[in-house]
Amino acid sequence: MQSKTLIRLMMSLGLGLGLAVTALAQSAFPSKPIRVIVPYAAGGVVDVQTRALTIGMATELGQSIIVEAKPGANANIAAEMVARAPADGHTILITAPFYINNPLLESNLRWAPSDFAPVGRFSLSPSYFVVPMSSPAKTVTEYVELAKKAKPALQYADGGQGSTQSMANEMFRHVAGIALEPVLYKGAPPYITDLINGMMSMAITPTTVAVPQIKAGKLRALANINSRRSADLPDVPTIAEAGFPEVTALSWYGMHVPAGTPPEVIRRLEAAMRAAMSTNDVKERLANAGGEEAFLGQADFVGFIKADTMRWEKVAKAIKK
């Protein structure tokens, strides 16, 4: 009887000590500068929006945040790097639609979504369905009619497999029931000149690339493929308003940490993100970088990713055929 009591006492002391050590470690977070890894080039839209957010988060956390650009291999280099990092909250991956689309389209990835835990979403960036000014199409429906009559098939610019814009192109072809020929480019900037000159019939283009050309009168925006109109171009209808709601697609940006990161640490990061996103300074910085404040906490972010994954699975299957 005494031995059982002694065992219970030792177990209780051990559990209490373990909880105390865990609480101490978590209360000390962050204990050193946090690294935020951006899977795209420095100075690009994702990098600039990330820096806008982390300035506010650093203030909330009382620790410096270092933003590092690690582009390459369709964002897979950065994803693999963070997946192998210590699960202590001091290394964060900036995620975007590649987090959903790459596993659907690529079979030899050295990372998986299960390697990560979500923190939250912070931004949406609209994209625009644009045509050259020389195009007779003034609406998306008129473009569809042109495409149905065209022989050979009209060509469109595609800035890279797996991107929001590329997946939306595939959905548009399917929903509209038209034959279009994709011409692949390494991102949106390389195809803009060809599009302006009428060598490409259309492109679904990120806001930072599209808006300057639209405002300069070099491209015509037929629709915004986001779910809501943009404050930048409020007169441009959404793709749903244009008659093709299925093509609605979101370029989103969020934060993930390595799987196994303590829940308390994730909650601390989430709270810092929430607080930063509530400030006018961060909102203005995001807007200047082509983003729209769209905070989702961890639980809602999980639901968002699940719904988006289910939606794009069908498109991925069509691409692989």
CSV table of N, CA and C in Angstrom, one decimal, residues 3-85:
chain,number,residue,atom,x,y,z
A,3,SER,N,3.9,1.4,-1.0
A,3,SER,CA,4.7,1.5,-2.3
A,3,SER,C,3.8,2.2,-3.4
A,4,LYS,N,2.5,1.8,-3.4
A,4,LYS,CA,1.6,2.4,-4.4
A,4,LYS,C,1.5,3.9,-4.1
A,5,THR,N,1.4,4.3,-2.8
A,5,THR,CA,1.3,5.7,-2.5
A,5,THR,C,2.5,6.5,-2.9
A,6,LEU,N,3.7,5.8,-2.7
A,6,LEU,CA,5.0,6.4,-3.1
A,6,LEU,C,5.0,6.6,-4.6
A,7,ILE,N,4.6,5.6,-5.4
A,7,ILE,CA,4.6,5.7,-6.9
A,7,ILE,C,3.7,6.8,-7.3
A,8,ARG,N,2.5,6.9,-6.7
A,8,ARG,CA,1.6,8.0,-7.1
A,8,ARG,C,2.2,9.4,-6.8
A,9,LEU,N,2.9,9.5,-5.7
A,9,LEU,CA,3.6,10.8,-5.3
A,9,LEU,C,4.7,11.1,-6.3
A,10,MET,N,5.4,10.1,-6.7
A,10,MET,CA,6.5,10.4,-7.6
A,10,MET,C,6.0,10.8,-9.0
A,11,MET,N,4.9,10.1,-9.4
A,11,MET,CA,4.3,10.4,-10.7
A,11,MET,C,3.7,11.9,-10.6
A,12,SER,N,3.1,12.2,-9.5
A,12,SER,CA,2.6,13.6,-9.4
A,12,SER,C,3.7,14.6,-9.4
A,13,LEU,N,4.8,14.3,-8.7
A,13,LEU,CA,5.9,15.3,-8.7
A,13,LEU,C,6.5,15.4,-10.1
A,14,GLY,N,6.6,14.3,-10.8
A,14,GLY,CA,7.2,14.3,-12.2
A,14,GLY,C,6.3,15.0,-13.1
A,15,LEU,N,5.0,14.8,-13.0
A,15,LEU,CA,4.1,15.5,-13.9
A,15,LEU,C,4.1,17.0,-13.6
A,16,GLY,N,4.1,17.4,-12.3
A,16,GLY,CA,4.2,18.8,-12.0
A,16,GLY,C,5.4,19.5,-12.4
A,17,LEU,N,6.6,18.7,-12.3
A,17,LEU,CA,7.9,19.3,-12.8
A,17,LEU,C,7.8,19.5,-14.3
A,18,GLY,N,7.3,18.5,-15.0
A,18,GLY,CA,7.2,18.6,-16.5
A,18,GLY,C,6.4,19.8,-16.9
A,19,LEU,N,5.2,20.0,-16.2
A,19,LEU,CA,4.4,21.1,-16.6
A,19,LEU,C,5.0,22.4,-16.3
A,20,ALA,N,5.8,22.4,-15.2
A,20,ALA,CA,6.5,23.7,-14.8
A,20,ALA,C,7.6,24.0,-15.8
A,21,VAL,N,8.3,23.0,-16.3
A,21,VAL,CA,9.4,23.2,-17.3
A,21,VAL,C,8.8,23.7,-18.6
A,22,THR,N,7.6,23.0,-19.0
A,22,THR,CA,6.9,23.4,-20.2
A,22,THR,C,6.5,24.9,-20.1
A,23,ALA,N,5.8,25.2,-19.0
A,23,ALA,CA,5.3,26.6,-18.9
A,23,ALA,C,6.4,27.6,-18.9
A,24,LEU,N,7.6,27.2,-18.3
A,24,LEU,CA,8.7,28.2,-18.2
A,24,LEU,C,9.2,28.4,-19.7
A,25,ALA,N,9.3,27.3,-20.4
A,25,ALA,CA,9.8,27.4,-21.8
A,25,ALA,C,8.9,28.3,-22.7
A,26,GLN,N,7.6,28.1,-22.5
A,26,GLN,CA,6.6,28.8,-23.3
A,26,GLN,C,6.5,30.3,-22.9
A,27,SER,N,6.7,30.5,-21.6
A,27,SER,CA,6.6,31.9,-21.1
A,27,SER,C,7.8,32.7,-21.6
A,28,ALA,N,8.9,32.0,-21.9
A,28,ALA,CA,10.1,32.7,-22.4
A,28,ALA,C,10.1,32.9,-23.9
A,29,PHE,N,9.1,32.4,-24.6
A,29,PHE,CA,9.0,32.6,-26.0
A,29,PHE,C,8.5,34.0,-26.4
A,30,PRO,N,9.1,34.7,-27.3
A,30,PRO,CA,10.3,34.2,-28.1
A,30,PRO,C,11.6,34.5,-27.3
A,31,SER,N,12.5,33.6,-27.3
A,31,SER,CA,13.8,33.8,-26.6
A,31,SER,C,14.9,34.2,-27.4
A,32,LYS,N,14.7,34.4,-28.7
A,32,LYS,CA,15.7,34.9,-29.7
A,32,LYS,C,14.9,35.4,-30.9
A,33,PRO,N,15.7,36.1,-31.8
A,33,PRO,CA,15.0,36.6,-33.0
A,33,PRO,C,14.3,35.5,-33.8
A,34,ILE,N,13.1,35.9,-34.3
A,34,ILE,CA,12.3,34.9,-35.1
A,34,ILE,C,12.7,35.1,-36.6
A,35,ARG,N,12.8,34.0,-37.3
A,35,ARG,CA,13.1,34.0,-38.7
A,35,ARG,C,11.8,33.7,-39.5
A,36,VAL,N,11.4,34.6,-40.4
A,36,VAL,CA,10.3,34.4,-41.2
A,36,VAL,C,10.8,34.1,-42.7
A,37,ILE,N,10.5,33.0,-43.2
A,37,ILE,CA,11.0,32.6,-44.5
A,37,ILE,C,9.9,32.8,-45.6
A,38,VAL,N,10.3,33.6,-46.5
A,38,VAL,CA,9.4,34.0,-47.7
A,38,VAL,C,9.8,33.1,-48.9
A,39,PRO,N,8.9,32.4,-49.5
A,39,PRO,CA,9.4,31.5,-50.6
A,39,PRO,C,9.4,32.1,-51.9
A,40,TYR,N,9.4,33.5,-52.0
A,40,TYR,CA,9.5,34.2,-53.2
A,40,TYR,C,10.6,35.3,-53.1
A,41,ALA,N,10.9,35.9,-54.2
A,41,ALA,CA,12.0,36.8,-54.3
A,41,ALA,C,11.8,38.1,-53.4
A,42,ALA,N,13.0,38.5,-52.9
A,42,ALA,CA,13.0,39.8,-52.1
A,42,ALA,C,12.5,40.9,-52.9
A,43,GLY,N,11.7,41.8,-52.3
A,43,GLY,CA,11.1,42.9,-53.0
A,43,GLY,C,9.8,42.7,-53.7
A,44,GLY,N,9.4,41.4,-53.8
A,44,GLY,CA,8.2,41.1,-54.5
A,44,GLY,C,7.0,41.3,-53.6
A,45,VAL,N,5.8,41.1,-54.1
A,45,VAL,CA,4.6,41.4,-53.4
A,45,VAL,C,4.5,40.7,-52.1
A,46,VAL,N,4.9,39.4,-52.0
A,46,VAL,CA,4.7,38.6,-50.8
A,46,VAL,C,5.8,39.1,-49.8
A,47,ASP,N,7.0,39.3,-50.2
A,47,ASP,CA,8.0,39.8,-49.4
A,47,ASP,C,7.7,41.1,-48.7
A,48,VAL,N,7.2,42.1,-49.5
A,48,VAL,CA,6.8,43.4,-49.0
A,48,VAL,C,5.6,43.3,-48.0
A,49,GLN,N,4.6,42.5,-48.4
A,49,GLN,CA,3.5,42.3,-47.4
A,49,GLN,C,3.9,41.7,-46.1
A,50,THR,N,4.8,40.7,-46.2
A,50,THR,CA,5.3,40.1,-45.0
A,50,THR,C,6.0,41.0,-44.1
A,51,ARG,N,6.9,41.9,-44.7
A,51,ARG,CA,7.6,42.9,-43.9
A,51,ARG,C,6.6,43.9,-43.2
A,52,ALA,N,5.5,44.2,-43.9
A,52,ALA,CA,4.5,45.1,-43.4
A,52,ALA,C,3.9,44.5,-42.1
A,53,LEU,N,3.7,43.2,-42.2
A,53,LEU,CA,3.0,42.5,-41.0
A,53,LEU,C,4.0,42.3,-39.9
A,54,THR,N,5.2,41.9,-40.2
A,54,THR,CA,6.2,41.5,-39.1
A,54,THR,C,6.7,42.7,-38.4
A,55,ILE,N,6.6,43.9,-38.9
A,55,ILE,CA,7.0,45.1,-38.2
A,55,ILE,C,6.1,45.2,-37.0
A,56,GLY,N,4.8,45.0,-37.2
A,56,GLY,CA,3.8,45.1,-36.1
A,56,GLY,C,3.9,43.9,-35.2
A,57,MET,N,4.2,42.7,-35.7
A,57,MET,CA,4.3,41.5,-34.8
A,57,MET,C,5.5,41.6,-33.9
A,58,ALA,N,6.6,42.2,-34.4
A,58,ALA,CA,7.8,42.3,-33.6
A,58,ALA,C,7.5,43.2,-32.4
A,59,THR,N,6.8,44.3,-32.6
A,59,THR,CA,6.4,45.2,-31.5
A,59,THR,C,5.6,44.4,-30.4
A,60,GLU,N,4.6,43.6,-30.9
A,60,GLU,CA,3.8,42.8,-30.0
A,60,GLU,C,4.6,41.8,-29.2
A,61,LEU,N,5.5,41.2,-29.9
A,61,LEU,CA,6.3,40.1,-29.2
A,61,LEU,C,7.5,40.5,-28.4
A,62,GLY,N,7.9,41.8,-28.7
A,62,GLY,CA,9.0,42.3,-28.0
A,62,GLY,C,10.3,41.6,-28.4
A,63,GLN,N,10.4,41.2,-29.6
A,63,GLN,CA,11.6,40.5,-30.2
A,63,GLN,C,11.7,40.9,-31.7
A,64,SER,N,12.9,40.9,-32.1
A,64,SER,CA,13.1,41.2,-33.6
A,64,SER,C,12.7,40.1,-34.4
A,65,ILE,N,12.2,40.4,-35.6
A,65,ILE,CA,11.8,39.4,-36.6
A,65,ILE,C,12.6,39.6,-37.9
A,66,ILE,N,13.3,38.6,-38.3
A,66,ILE,CA,14.2,38.7,-39.5
A,66,ILE,C,13.4,38.0,-40.7
A,67,VAL,N,13.2,38.8,-41.7
A,67,VAL,CA,12.5,38.2,-42.9
A,67,VAL,C,13.6,37.8,-43.9
A,68,GLU,N,13.5,36.6,-44.4
A,68,GLU,CA,14.5,36.0,-45.3
A,68,GLU,C,13.8,35.5,-46.6
A,69,ALA,N,14.2,35.9,-47.7
A,69,ALA,CA,13.6,35.4,-49.0
A,69,ALA,C,14.4,34.2,-49.4
A,70,LYS,N,13.7,33.1,-49.6
A,70,LYS,CA,14.3,31.9,-50.1
A,70,LYS,C,13.5,31.4,-51.3
A,71,PRO,N,13.6,32.0,-52.4
A,71,PRO,CA,12.8,31.6,-53.6
A,71,PRO,C,13.4,30.4,-54.3
A,72,GLY,N,12.6,29.8,-55.2
A,72,GLY,CA,13.1,28.7,-56.0
A,72,GLY,C,12.2,27.4,-55.9
A,73,ALA,N,12.2,26.7,-57.0
A,73,ALA,CA,11.5,25.4,-57.1
A,73,ALA,C,10.0,25.6,-56.8
A,74,ASN,N,9.4,26.6,-57.3
A,74,ASN,CA,8.0,26.8,-57.1
A,74,ASN,C,7.6,26.8,-55.6
A,75,ALA,N,8.5,27.5,-54.8
A,75,ALA,CA,8.3,27.7,-53.3
A,75,ALA,C,8.7,26.4,-52.5
A,76,ASN,N,9.1,25.4,-53.2
A,76,ASN,CA,9.4,24.1,-52.4
A,76,ASN,C,10.7,24.2,-51.6
A,77,ILE,N,11.6,25.0,-52.0
A,77,ILE,CA,12.9,25.1,-51.3
A,77,ILE,C,12.6,25.6,-49.9
A,78,ALA,N,11.9,26.7,-49.8
A,78,ALA,CA,11.5,27.3,-48.5
A,78,ALA,C,10.7,26.4,-47.7
A,79,ALA,N,9.7,25.7,-48.3
A,79,ALA,CA,8.8,24.9,-47.5
A,79,ALA,C,9.6,23.7,-46.9
A,80,GLU,N,10.5,23.1,-47.7
A,80,GLU,CA,11.3,22.0,-47.2
A,80,GLU,C,12.2,22.5,-46.0
A,81,MET,N,12.8,23.6,-46.2
A,81,MET,CA,13.7,24.2,-45.2
A,81,MET,C,12.9,24.4,-43.8
A,82,VAL,N,11.8,25.0,-43.9
A,82,VAL,CA,11.0,25.2,-42.6
A,82,VAL,C,10.5,23.9,-42.0
A,83,ALA,N,10.1,23.0,-42.9
A,83,ALA,CA,9.6,21.7,-42.4
A,83,ALA,C,10.6,21.0,-41.6
A,84,ARG,N,11.9,21.2,-41.8
A,84,ARG,CA,13.0,20.6,-41.1
A,84,ARG,C,13.5,21.4,-39.9
A,85,ALA,N,13.0,22.6,-39.7
A,85,ALA,CA,13.4,23.5,-38.7
A,85,ALA,C,12.9,23.0,-37.3
